[in-house]
Amino acid sequence: MNAYDLTLAGAPLKALSTGALWWPDQGLLCVSDLHLGKSERIARRGGTILPPYETRDTLTRLAADLALTHARTVVCLGDSFDDLGAAQALPEAEKLWINRLQAGRSWIWVEGNHDPGPVELGGSHLAELALAPLTFRHIAQPTSSAEVSGHYHPKASLSLGGRTVTRPAFVYDSDRLIMPAYGTYTGGLDTRAAAFAPLMRADARAVLTGKTAIAVPMPR
Amino acid sequence: MRALPPLFENWFSTKGWSIHPHQQQMLDRADAPSLLLIAPTGGGKTLSGFLPTLIDLADGTHQGMHTLYISPLKALAADIQRNLMTPVEEMGLPITIEARTGDTTATRRKRQRADPPHIFLTTPESLALLVSYDDAPRMFRGLKRVVIDEIHALAESKRGDQMMLALARLQTICPNLKRVGLSATVEDPAAIAHLMACHPDPCDILLADPGPAPDIQMLRTTQAPPWSGGGAAYAIPAVLEQIKQHKTTLIFHNTRAQAEIFFHNLWLANDDSLPIGIHHGSLDRDQRARVEAAMVRGDLRAIVCTGSLDLGIDWGDVDLVIQIGAPKNVKRLVQRIGRANHRYNAPSKALLVPANRFEVVECVAALEAVLAGDLDGEPRGAGPRDVLCQHILITACAGPFDADRLFAEITSAGAYAALSRQDFEDCLTFCATGGYALRAYDRWQRLLQRPDGLWQLRDPRAARAIRMNIGTIQDSDTLKVRMRRNRGGKPLGEIEESFAATLTPGDTFLIGGQIVRYEGLRDMTVEVSRDAAKKPKIATFTGTKFATSTQLSARVQQMFTQDSWPELPDHTAQWLALQRKVSQLPQPGRLLIESFPHDGRAQTVVYGFAGRNGMQTLGLLLTKRMEELGLSPLGFVATDYATLIWGLDPVEDPAPLFDLPALQDGLETWLAGNAVMKRTFRASATIAGLIERNAPSARKSGRQATFSSDILYDTLHKYDPEHLMLQITREEALRGLVDFGRIKEMLDRVGNRIDHRSLSRVTPLAAPLFLEMGRVPVKGDAEERLLAQEAARLMEQSGLAQITPAASSQPRWRNGQ
C-alpha cells in the first residue's frame, strides 16, 4: 500500500495513492465521487455513447483497495452514482459485484448532490456520518472542522521544469480534508479554483495520487 | 468551340481582355460531369469556374440556386463575392450572390435556406451543416454546378473528405450536378481528380499554361545566420531593405511564434516607420480584418504572416514574397511564391531566408528542386472512417435513411470508393450503439432501425448536439487574451491553454507584435497589461508543423556527401566542415547517433532524416526502449532530420535500441500508451462524435471540467481493445502523426550501419535541436523521480516540512507497508 500519512483532528489517516482514504483505527475505507453509471446517464439523456466500462473499472480498483486494507467499514462519500436512475440501471452483474464487496462489512452510502436519495443496494444510507472525532459529508461546510468531504474533485498541478503534471489530489489542512474523485469517468477542479480559497487555510497541502502519494503545499 | 455571348464578348473587350485558352476550354466542356483545372495563381481561375454559370444565368430564367461555390477559407468566399459582383454589375446580369460561413447572422441564414441565391458561396463545414437539415432538398433544388476553389488545399485534409461526402449527398438530391475543381500547381493532378469525381463518372483534367518560371533566390545578407534558432533576426536589415525596394511584400513564416518574434524585431529596426502589419490565425478576428482591409487599400508595405495567407485571396499588389525559414515542402513553396505578381504571365519574385545554418542547406536543396520542377507529395490513402462516422450522423439529422442507399452514395466519393461494406457497417453500428463488445444500455442507442428498415435518430433532440459538432478541424484548447481593464479590455488574440498554464504573473510574451505581461486568469480569459521594458517569453502557438518531404530530405542528405560546398555561403560550409571535424556528417545509408552531456542531462541525437512525424515516432519508440533498459529518458524533441532525447542516464551502446523487430514488437504496446496516440484518439473521437466539443459556455462555468479524453482512451484500451475507435486511432496515427513507414524504410536501409559518437559537448549539427518547440515528455520513471524531488523541495521551501499541521508525528514517505 502506498500512502501518505496525515492527521486530522488527532485521527491518524492514510491518504492512499489510489485516491481512497484509510482510517486504520476504525478499519474504515472512504471513497468519494464514484459516479457509477455515468455512461448510462449520458446515453439516456441523448448524449454520446461512451464506453460502458467505467463502473467495472471503478469497482475493480475499489475491490483492490478493499483486499489490501481488509476494511470493516466502507464509506462512499456521495455522488456514488451519477444519478438515482443510473443506480437503478446498473447491470445485474455489477449490482451483484457490489453485493459481494459489501459482504461481511458495514457499508455506508452518504448522499451527494447527484444521488440525494436511497438506492436499492445493500448498506445504509445517511445524509452524513459522524464518527468521533470526524464527520463525513459530501459537501464541505466552511464553518465546520474535523470534516472529511468530497464533491469538488480536487486536482493539483505542479510545474516540473517546463512540464506540468496534473493529478487528482486530496487537499487538507487542520480543519478538513477534501477527497479526490475515485470514479473512472470523473474530471477534476484545479486547486487554484476560487471554490477552494474560502475552505482551505494558508498552510493547506495537496496529496497527489498516482503511482505514489506525494504531498505538496496546496497550489493556489 | 462555344462562343461567348455578345454581352460577355463586349464586356471582355471593354476591359481590354481576351479570354484565356483555359477559360475557353472550361466553357467548351461545361457539361462534363467533373472537370479539374490546374492553373497557376493569377490565371483567372475563378472566372474560368464561373463563366459557364454567369452565361447560363444571364437570361434570368433560372429558379433557385444554380451554382454552389466552396472554398477552404471564409475570407476567400467573401473575396470571391466581391470579385464576382464586378462582372455581374457591369453587365447588369440578373444574378444574386450570397455567402454563408460561420460568421453569417442567424436571420440571414434562415432566409438563405428559404430563398437561396443563384450563386451560393460557402465552406465545407457550412455545407455539411446545410445537408444535415431536412429541408436540404428544397434549398438545393435546381442546383446545376458546384465550383470547388483551392481544391489542392482541401484535398490534403479531412476537410476535403467531409466536403466530398457532403457533395455525394447533394448529388443524390440533384443528379445532374456538374463538378468543377480549381487547383494550384500540384505534383499529382490525377489524385485530386480521383477524389473529386462522382464515381463511376470520370473527372477530366485541364492543365493551363504554367506561366514563366519564378525568379527565386536566397536573400543575401552581410551577417551570417546563427548556428541555431528560428527567428532570422540577423536578416532584419536586409529584409527591411527589400521592403523599401518593393511595393508590397509578403513575409511568410512557418509558425505563429516565429512570425510574432520576427515582427517584433522588424518593428524595432523600422526606423523609417514603414507601415508593416502582422497576420496569423491566433490573432483576434477584428485585428486580422483591419490588417486585411489595410492591405486591400494598399496601405501596407509588408505583412508578416503564416499559412493564414497561403490561399489565393487577392490582397492587392504583392510584388515580392519572402519565405523565412526552410520551406519544408517544395510544392508549398511554389504555391507561396505564386502569391507575388498576382498577374498572369509575369514571373513571381521570391526570396528565401534561412533562419539558421541548417536551413541554409535545406533552402539550397529546395531552390534546386524548384528549378528542376521537382514537386513533392505523399499519397493520402483511403478516406478516414472518423469522418465517415460524422457523415452518417449528419445524414441521420436530415431524416430517416436507408443503409444500402447511403452506402452507394458514400462509395461514389473518390476517397471512399474502395470502402468495404463491413467497414461501413462497423461505422453505422458505432453511430447507433457505440459498437462496444459489452452491450450495456441498448435502449439508449443513438440511431434506431425502424420496422421499415430505415435508420433514424432515437431522440430527435440529439440533432442539435450533432450539428454543433460538425467539422474536422481540431481546435486546440485556447484561451482568449485581453488587456486588463475595469470592464474587459481589448481582445488581442488567443494562446494555447497549455502555454497559459506555464505562465505566472509577471511573465511576458508576445502577441500581435506587442509584449504583454501576464496578470492572471479571469473567467477563462488571460488578462495582460502592456509591458515594453522586458524581453518576452515566447508564446508557443500551434502553427501547423509540416514534415519535410522525403524528396527534400534526400536532397539534403546527398549534399552532406560532398567534399566541399561551393553552392553554400561560407559560414554554412564552414559549419558543416566543423561538424565533420568534431564528429561527422550523417551519410546516406548509415545512421549517425551522437551522445553527449548538456544542461545536466544525458543527451542523445539520432539523425534519421525521416521527416518530423517519423522522427517523432522514432523518439517515442526509442524512449520506450530506453525506459525498458533503465536509462530513465525524460523526453524528446523531433525535427525533420533528427530526434533529440534527454534523460538521466547516458546511452552507451545504441545497438540494442535499434533492433527493428524489437521496435516493431514494441509498436503495438507502444501505440497503446503514448501521448501522440492519445492526441490522435481525441481528434478522431471528436470527429466521429464520441466526444462532443466543449461548448464555450460549459468551459466558462469552470466547474469540474468534463473528464479528459485520455481516460476514455485508457478505458477502451483496457476493456475493448478491438473497438472501432481504437482501430481508427491506429490507422490515423500510422499514416499521419506516426508515419512509421518512413522509420521502417530508414531502418531497413541502414541495417546495422550505425555510427555512434560519444562526445563531451554539443555538436554543431545538434545545437539547433535545443531550441526546438514541441518537446514531448516521457511519463515514466524519471517523472516520478523528479516529482518526488520537486515535492521535497517545495515542502522544504514553504517551511511545511518542518512544521506539523496537527498534533501528530511528522509526515513521512512510505514505500509499501
JSON list of N, CA and C in Angstrom, two decimals, chain B residues 333-385:
[
{"chain": "B", "resi": 333, "resn": "LEU", "atom": "N", "xyz": [6.11, 25.74, -51.25]},
{"chain": "B", "resi": 333, "resn": "LEU", "atom": "CA", "xyz": [6.94, 26.89, -51.58]},
{"chain": "B", "resi": 333, "resn": "LEU", "atom": "C", "xyz": [6.51, 27.49, -52.92]},
{"chain": "B", "resi": 334, "resn": "VAL", "atom": "N", "xyz": [6.32, 26.62, -53.91]},
{"chain": "B", "resi": 334, "resn": "VAL", "atom": "CA", "xyz": [5.92, 27.10, -55.23]},
{"chain": "B", "resi": 334, "resn": "VAL", "atom": "C", "xyz": [4.59, 27.83, -55.15]},
{"chain": "B", "resi": 335, "resn": "GLN", "atom": "N", "xyz": [3.67, 27.29, -54.35]},
{"chain": "B", "resi": 335, "resn": "GLN", "atom": "CA", "xyz": [2.36, 27.94, -54.24]},
{"chain": "B", "resi": 335, "resn": "GLN", "atom": "C", "xyz": [2.47, 29.30, -53.54]},
{"chain": "B", "resi": 336, "resn": "ARG", "atom": "N", "xyz": [3.36, 29.37, -52.52]},
{"chain": "B", "resi": 336, "resn": "ARG", "atom": "CA", "xyz": [3.54, 30.66, -51.84]},
{"chain": "B", "resi": 336, "resn": "ARG", "atom": "C", "xyz": [4.17, 31.68, -52.77]},
{"chain": "B", "resi": 337, "resn": "ILE", "atom": "N", "xyz": [5.14, 31.22, -53.53]},
{"chain": "B", "resi": 337, "resn": "ILE", "atom": "CA", "xyz": [5.81, 32.13, -54.45]},
{"chain": "B", "resi": 337, "resn": "ILE", "atom": "C", "xyz": [4.80, 32.72, -55.42]},
{"chain": "B", "resi": 338, "resn": "GLY", "atom": "N", "xyz": [3.81, 31.89, -55.78]},
{"chain": "B", "resi": 338, "resn": "GLY", "atom": "CA", "xyz": [2.79, 32.34, -56.72]},
{"chain": "B", "resi": 338, "resn": "GLY", "atom": "C", "xyz": [1.98, 33.52, -56.21]},
{"chain": "B", "resi": 339, "resn": "ARG", "atom": "N", "xyz": [2.12, 33.82, -54.90]},
{"chain": "B", "resi": 339, "resn": "ARG", "atom": "CA", "xyz": [1.37, 34.94, -54.36]},
{"chain": "B", "resi": 339, "resn": "ARG", "atom": "C", "xyz": [1.94, 36.29, -54.83]},
{"chain": "B", "resi": 340, "resn": "ALA", "atom": "N", "xyz": [3.18, 36.25, -55.29]},
{"chain": "B", "resi": 340, "resn": "ALA", "atom": "CA", "xyz": [3.76, 37.50, -55.78]},
{"chain": "B", "resi": 340, "resn": "ALA", "atom": "C", "xyz": [3.40, 37.67, -57.25]},
{"chain": "B", "resi": 341, "resn": "ASN", "atom": "N", "xyz": [3.18, 38.88, -57.65]},
{"chain": "B", "resi": 341, "resn": "ASN", "atom": "CA", "xyz": [2.76, 39.16, -59.01]},
{"chain": "B", "resi": 341, "resn": "ASN", "atom": "C", "xyz": [1.55, 38.37, -59.38]},
{"chain": "B", "resi": 342, "resn": "HIS", "atom": "N", "xyz": [0.48, 38.73, -58.78]},
{"chain": "B", "resi": 342, "resn": "HIS", "atom": "CA", "xyz": [-0.76, 38.03, -58.96]},
{"chain": "B", "resi": 342, "resn": "HIS", "atom": "C", "xyz": [-1.30, 38.29, -60.36]},
{"chain": "B", "resi": 343, "resn": "ARG", "atom": "N", "xyz": [-0.42, 38.33, -61.30]},
{"chain": "B", "resi": 343, "resn": "ARG", "atom": "CA", "xyz": [-0.83, 38.56, -62.68]},
{"chain": "B", "resi": 343, "resn": "ARG", "atom": "C", "xyz": [-0.31, 37.44, -63.53]},
{"chain": "B", "resi": 344, "resn": "TYR", "atom": "N", "xyz": [-1.11, 37.09, -64.50]},
{"chain": "B", "resi": 344, "resn": "TYR", "atom": "CA", "xyz": [-0.75, 36.00, -65.37]},
{"chain": "B", "resi": 344, "resn": "TYR", "atom": "C", "xyz": [0.46, 36.41, -66.22]},
{"chain": "B", "resi": 345, "resn": "ASN", "atom": "N", "xyz": [1.32, 35.45, -66.48]},
{"chain": "B", "resi": 345, "resn": "ASN", "atom": "CA", "xyz": [2.42, 35.67, -67.40]},
{"chain": "B", "resi": 345, "resn": "ASN", "atom": "C", "xyz": [3.49, 36.65, -66.92]},
{"chain": "B", "resi": 346, "resn": "ALA", "atom": "N", "xyz": [3.54, 36.92, -65.61]},
{"chain": "B", "resi": 346, "resn": "ALA", "atom": "CA", "xyz": [4.65, 37.70, -65.08]},
{"chain": "B", "resi": 346, "resn": "ALA", "atom": "C", "xyz": [5.36, 36.79, -64.10]},
{"chain": "B", "resi": 347, "resn": "PRO", "atom": "N", "xyz": [6.68, 36.73, -64.13]},
{"chain": "B", "resi": 347, "resn": "PRO", "atom": "CA", "xyz": [7.36, 35.82, -63.21]},
{"chain": "B", "resi": 347, "resn": "PRO", "atom": "C", "xyz": [7.18, 36.29, -61.77]},
{"chain": "B", "resi": 348, "resn": "SER", "atom": "N", "xyz": [6.97, 35.34, -60.87]},
{"chain": "B", "resi": 348, "resn": "SER", "atom": "CA", "xyz": [6.85, 35.68, -59.46]},
{"chain": "B", "resi": 348, "resn": "SER", "atom": "C", "xyz": [8.25, 35.86, -58.90]},
{"chain": "B", "resi": 349, "resn": "LYS", "atom": "N", "xyz": [8.37, 36.78, -57.96]},
{"chain": "B", "resi": 349, "resn": "LYS", "atom": "CA", "xyz": [9.67, 37.06, -57.39]},
{"chain": "B", "resi": 349, "resn": "LYS", "atom": "C", "xyz": [9.66, 36.65, -55.92]},
{"chain": "B", "resi": 350, "resn": "ALA", "atom": "N", "xyz": [10.65, 35.87, -55.54]},
{"chain": "B", "resi": 350, "resn": "ALA", "atom": "CA", "xyz": [10.67, 35.39, -54.17]},
{"chain": "B", "resi": 350, "resn": "ALA", "atom": "C", "xyz": [12.08, 35.28, -53.64]},
{"chain": "B", "resi": 351, "resn": "LEU", "atom": "N", "xyz": [12.20, 35.46, -52.33]},
{"chain": "B", "resi": 351, "resn": "LEU", "atom": "CA", "xyz": [13.49, 35.33, -51.65]},
{"chain": "B", "resi": 351, "resn": "LEU", "atom": "C", "xyz": [13.34, 34.33, -50.51]},
{"chain": "B", "resi": 352, "resn": "LEU", "atom": "N", "xyz": [14.34, 33.47, -50.37]},
{"chain": "B", "resi": 352, "resn": "LEU", "atom": "CA", "xyz": [14.34, 32.55, -49.25]},
{"chain": "B", "resi": 352, "resn": "LEU", "atom": "C", "xyz": [15.31, 33.05, -48.19]},
{"chain": "B", "resi": 353, "resn": "VAL", "atom": "N", "xyz": [14.86, 33.04, -46.94]},
{"chain": "B", "resi": 353, "resn": "VAL", "atom": "CA", "xyz": [15.73, 33.46, -45.84]},
{"chain": "B", "resi": 353, "resn": "VAL", "atom": "C", "xyz": [15.84, 32.32, -44.84]},
{"chain": "B", "resi": 354, "resn": "PRO", "atom": "N", "xyz": [16.93, 31.58, -44.88]},
{"chain": "B", "resi": 354, "resn": "PRO", "atom": "CA", "xyz": [17.11, 30.53, -43.89]},
{"chain": "B", "resi": 354, "resn": "PRO", "atom": "C", "xyz": [17.29, 31.15, -42.50]},
{"chain": "B", "resi": 355, "resn": "ALA", "atom": "N", "xyz": [16.71, 30.52, -41.47]},
{"chain": "B", "resi": 355, "resn": "ALA", "atom": "CA", "xyz": [16.78, 31.10, -40.13]},
{"chain": "B", "resi": 355, "resn": "ALA", "atom": "C", "xyz": [18.06, 30.68, -39.42]},
{"chain": "B", "resi": 356, "resn": "ASN", "atom": "N", "xyz": [18.63, 29.57, -39.83]},
{"chain": "B", "resi": 356, "resn": "ASN", "atom": "CA", "xyz": [19.89, 29.15, -39.23]},
{"chain": "B", "resi": 356, "resn": "ASN", "atom": "C", "xyz": [20.68, 28.37, -40.28]},
{"chain": "B", "resi": 357, "resn": "ARG", "atom": "N", "xyz": [21.84, 27.88, -39.87]},
{"chain": "B", "resi": 357, "resn": "ARG", "atom": "CA", "xyz": [22.71, 27.31, -40.90]},
{"chain": "B", "resi": 357, "resn": "ARG", "atom": "C", "xyz": [22.20, 25.98, -41.44]},
{"chain": "B", "resi": 358, "resn": "PHE", "atom": "N", "xyz": [21.49, 25.24, -40.62]},
{"chain": "B", "resi": 358, "resn": "PHE", "atom": "CA", "xyz": [20.97, 24.01, -41.20]},
{"chain": "B", "resi": 358, "resn": "PHE", "atom": "C", "xyz": [19.97, 24.35, -42.29]},
{"chain": "B", "resi": 359, "resn": "GLU", "atom": "N", "xyz": [19.20, 25.39, -42.03]},
{"chain": "B", "resi": 359, "resn": "GLU", "atom": "CA", "xyz": [18.19, 25.76, -43.02]},
{"chain": "B", "resi": 359, "resn": "GLU", "atom": "C", "xyz": [18.80, 26.32, -44.30]},
{"chain": "B", "resi": 360, "resn": "VAL", "atom": "N", "xyz": [20.01, 26.81, -44.21]},
{"chain": "B", "resi": 360, "resn": "VAL", "atom": "CA", "xyz": [20.69, 27.22, -45.43]},
{"chain": "B", "resi": 360, "resn": "VAL", "atom": "C", "xyz": [20.79, 26.03, -46.38]},
{"chain": "B", "resi": 361, "resn": "VAL", "atom": "N", "xyz": [21.17, 24.90, -45.80]},
{"chain": "B", "resi": 361, "resn": "VAL", "atom": "CA", "xyz": [21.30, 23.68, -46.60]},
{"chain": "B", "resi": 361, "resn": "VAL", "atom": "C", "xyz": [19.94, 23.31, -47.19]},
{"chain": "B", "resi": 362, "resn": "GLU", "atom": "N", "xyz": [18.92, 23.35, -46.34]},
{"chain": "B", "resi": 362, "resn": "GLU", "atom": "CA", "xyz": [17.58, 22.99, -46.81]},
{"chain": "B", "resi": 362, "resn": "GLU", "atom": "C", "xyz": [17.10, 23.94, -47.90]},
{"chain": "B", "resi": 363, "resn": "CYS", "atom": "N", "xyz": [17.37, 25.25, -47.72]},
{"chain": "B", "resi": 363, "resn": "CYS", "atom": "CA", "xyz": [16.92, 26.22, -48.71]},
{"chain": "B", "resi": 363, "resn": "CYS", "atom": "C", "xyz": [17.60, 25.99, -50.06]},
{"chain": "B", "resi": 364, "resn": "VAL", "atom": "N", "xyz": [18.89, 25.69, -50.02]},
{"chain": "B", "resi": 364, "resn": "VAL", "atom": "CA", "xyz": [19.60, 25.44, -51.28]},
{"chain": "B", "resi": 364, "resn": "VAL", "atom": "C", "xyz": [19.01, 24.21, -51.96]},
{"chain": "B", "resi": 365, "resn": "ALA", "atom": "N", "xyz": [18.74, 23.18, -51.16]},
{"chain": "B", "resi": 365, "resn": "ALA", "atom": "CA", "xyz": [18.15, 21.97, -51.73]},
{"chain": "B", "resi": 365, "resn": "ALA", "atom": "C", "xyz": [16.78, 22.28, -52.34]},
{"chain": "B", "resi": 366, "resn": "ALA", "atom": "N", "xyz": [15.99, 23.12, -51.64]},
{"chain": "B", "resi": 366, "resn": "ALA", "atom": "CA", "xyz": [14.66, 23.46, -52.13]},
{"chain": "B", "resi": 366, "resn": "ALA", "atom": "C", "xyz": [14.73, 24.27, -53.42]},
{"chain": "B", "resi": 367, "resn": "LEU", "atom": "N", "xyz": [15.70, 25.21, -53.46]},
{"chain": "B", "resi": 367, "resn": "LEU", "atom": "CA", "xyz": [15.88, 26.02, -54.67]},
{"chain": "B", "resi": 367, "resn": "LEU", "atom": "C", "xyz": [16.16, 25.13, -55.87]},
{"chain": "B", "resi": 368, "resn": "GLU", "atom": "N", "xyz": [17.06, 24.17, -55.67]},
{"chain": "B", "resi": 368, "resn": "GLU", "atom": "CA", "xyz": [17.40, 23.27, -56.77]},
{"chain": "B", "resi": 368, "resn": "GLU", "atom": "C", "xyz": [16.17, 22.50, -57.21]},
{"chain": "B", "resi": 369, "resn": "ALA", "atom": "N", "xyz": [15.36, 22.09, -56.23]},
{"chain": "B", "resi": 369, "resn": "ALA", "atom": "CA", "xyz": [14.16, 21.32, -56.57]},
{"chain": "B", "resi": 369, "resn": "ALA", "atom": "C", "xyz": [13.16, 22.17, -57.34]},
{"chain": "B", "resi": 370, "resn": "VAL", "atom": "N", "xyz": [12.98, 23.44, -56.94]},
{"chain": "B", "resi": 370, "resn": "VAL", "atom": "CA", "xyz": [12.03, 24.32, -57.63]},
{"chain": "B", "resi": 370, "resn": "VAL", "atom": "C", "xyz": [12.47, 24.50, -59.08]},
{"chain": "B", "resi": 371, "resn": "LEU", "atom": "N", "xyz": [13.77, 24.74, -59.25]},
{"chain": "B", "resi": 371, "resn": "LEU", "atom": "CA", "xyz": [14.27, 24.98, -60.60]},
{"chain": "B", "resi": 371, "resn": "LEU", "atom": "C", "xyz": [14.14, 23.72, -61.45]},
{"chain": "B", "resi": 372, "resn": "ALA", "atom": "N", "xyz": [14.25, 22.56, -60.81]},
{"chain": "B", "resi": 372, "resn": "ALA", "atom": "CA", "xyz": [14.12, 21.31, -61.55]},
{"chain": "B", "resi": 372, "resn": "ALA", "atom": "C", "xyz": [12.65, 20.94, -61.74]},
{"chain": "B", "resi": 373, "resn": "GLY", "atom": "N", "xyz": [11.73, 21.74, -61.18]},
{"chain": "B", "resi": 373, "resn": "GLY", "atom": "CA", "xyz": [10.30, 21.44, -61.30]},
{"chain": "B", "resi": 373, "resn": "GLY", "atom": "C", "xyz": [9.93, 20.16, -60.58]},
{"chain": "B", "resi": 374, "resn": "ASP", "atom": "N", "xyz": [10.68, 19.84, -59.53]},
{"chain": "B", "resi": 374, "resn": "ASP", "atom": "CA", "xyz": [10.54, 18.58, -58.83]},
{"chain": "B", "resi": 374, "resn": "ASP", "atom": "C", "xyz": [9.61, 18.77, -57.63]},
{"chain": "B", "resi": 375, "resn": "LEU", "atom": "N", "xyz": [8.30, 18.66, -57.85]},
{"chain": "B", "resi": 375, "resn": "LEU", "atom": "CA", "xyz": [7.35, 18.84, -56.75]},
{"chain": "B", "resi": 375, "resn": "LEU", "atom": "C", "xyz": [7.26, 17.56, -55.94]},
{"chain": "B", "resi": 376, "resn": "ASP", "atom": "N", "xyz": [6.87, 17.70, -54.68]},
{"chain": "B", "resi": 376, "resn": "ASP", "atom": "CA", "xyz": [6.81, 16.53, -53.81]},
{"chain": "B", "resi": 376, "resn": "ASP", "atom": "C", "xyz": [5.42, 16.36, -53.23]},
{"chain": "B", "resi": 377, "resn": "GLY", "atom": "N", "xyz": [5.17, 15.22, -52.67]},
{"chain": "B", "resi": 377, "resn": "GLY", "atom": "CA", "xyz": [3.88, 14.97, -52.04]},
{"chain": "B", "resi": 377, "resn": "GLY", "atom": "C", "xyz": [3.78, 13.51, -51.67]},
{"chain": "B", "resi": 378, "resn": "GLU", "atom": "N", "xyz": [2.91, 13.22, -50.71]},
{"chain": "B", "resi": 378, "resn": "GLU", "atom": "CA", "xyz": [2.71, 11.84, -50.29]},
{"chain": "B", "resi": 378, "resn": "GLU", "atom": "C", "xyz": [1.27, 11.46, -50.63]},
{"chain": "B", "resi": 379, "resn": "PRO", "atom": "N", "xyz": [1.05, 10.24, -51.13]},
{"chain": "B", "resi": 379, "resn": "PRO", "atom": "CA", "xyz": [-0.34, 9.83, -51.37]},
{"chain": "B", "resi": 379, "resn": "PRO", "atom": "C", "xyz": [-1.11, 9.75, -50.06]},
{"chain": "B", "resi": 380, "resn": "ARG", "atom": "N", "xyz": [-2.41, 10.05, -50.12]},
{"chain": "B", "resi": 380, "resn": "ARG", "atom": "CA", "xyz": [-3.15, 10.17, -48.86]},
{"chain": "B", "resi": 380, "resn": "ARG", "atom": "C", "xyz": [-3.84, 8.89, -48.38]},
{"chain": "B", "resi": 381, "resn": "GLY", "atom": "N", "xyz": [-4.05, 7.93, -49.23]},
{"chain": "B", "resi": 381, "resn": "GLY", "atom": "CA", "xyz": [-4.70, 6.72, -48.75]},
{"chain": "B", "resi": 381, "resn": "GLY", "atom": "C", "xyz": [-6.21, 6.85, -48.69]},
{"chain": "B", "resi": 382, "resn": "ALA", "atom": "N", "xyz": [-6.86, 5.79, -48.20]},
{"chain": "B", "resi": 382, "resn": "ALA", "atom": "CA", "xyz": [-8.31, 5.73, -48.22]},
{"chain": "B", "resi": 382, "resn": "ALA", "atom": "C", "xyz": [-8.93, 6.75, -47.27]},
{"chain": "B", "resi": 383, "resn": "GLY", "atom": "N", "xyz": [-10.19, 7.06, -47.51]},
{"chain": "B", "resi": 383, "resn": "GLY", "atom": "CA", "xyz": [-10.90, 8.04, -46.70]},
{"chain": "B", "resi": 383, "resn": "GLY", "atom": "C", "xyz": [-10.99, 7.62, -45.24]},
{"chain": "B", "resi": 384, "resn": "PRO", "atom": "N", "xyz": [-10.73, 8.52, -44.32]},
{"chain": "B", "resi": 384, "resn": "PRO", "atom": "CA", "xyz": [-10.73, 8.18, -42.91]},
{"chain": "B", "resi": 384, "resn": "PRO", "atom": "C", "xyz": [-12.13, 7.87, -42.40]},
{"chain": "B", "resi": 385, "resn": "ARG", "atom": "N", "xyz": [-12.22, 6.89, -41.51]},
{"chain": "B", "resi": 385, "resn": "ARG", "atom": "CA", "xyz": [-13.53, 6.43, -41.05]},
{"chain": "B", "resi": 385, "resn": "ARG", "atom": "C", "xyz": [-14.14, 7.31, -39.96]}
]
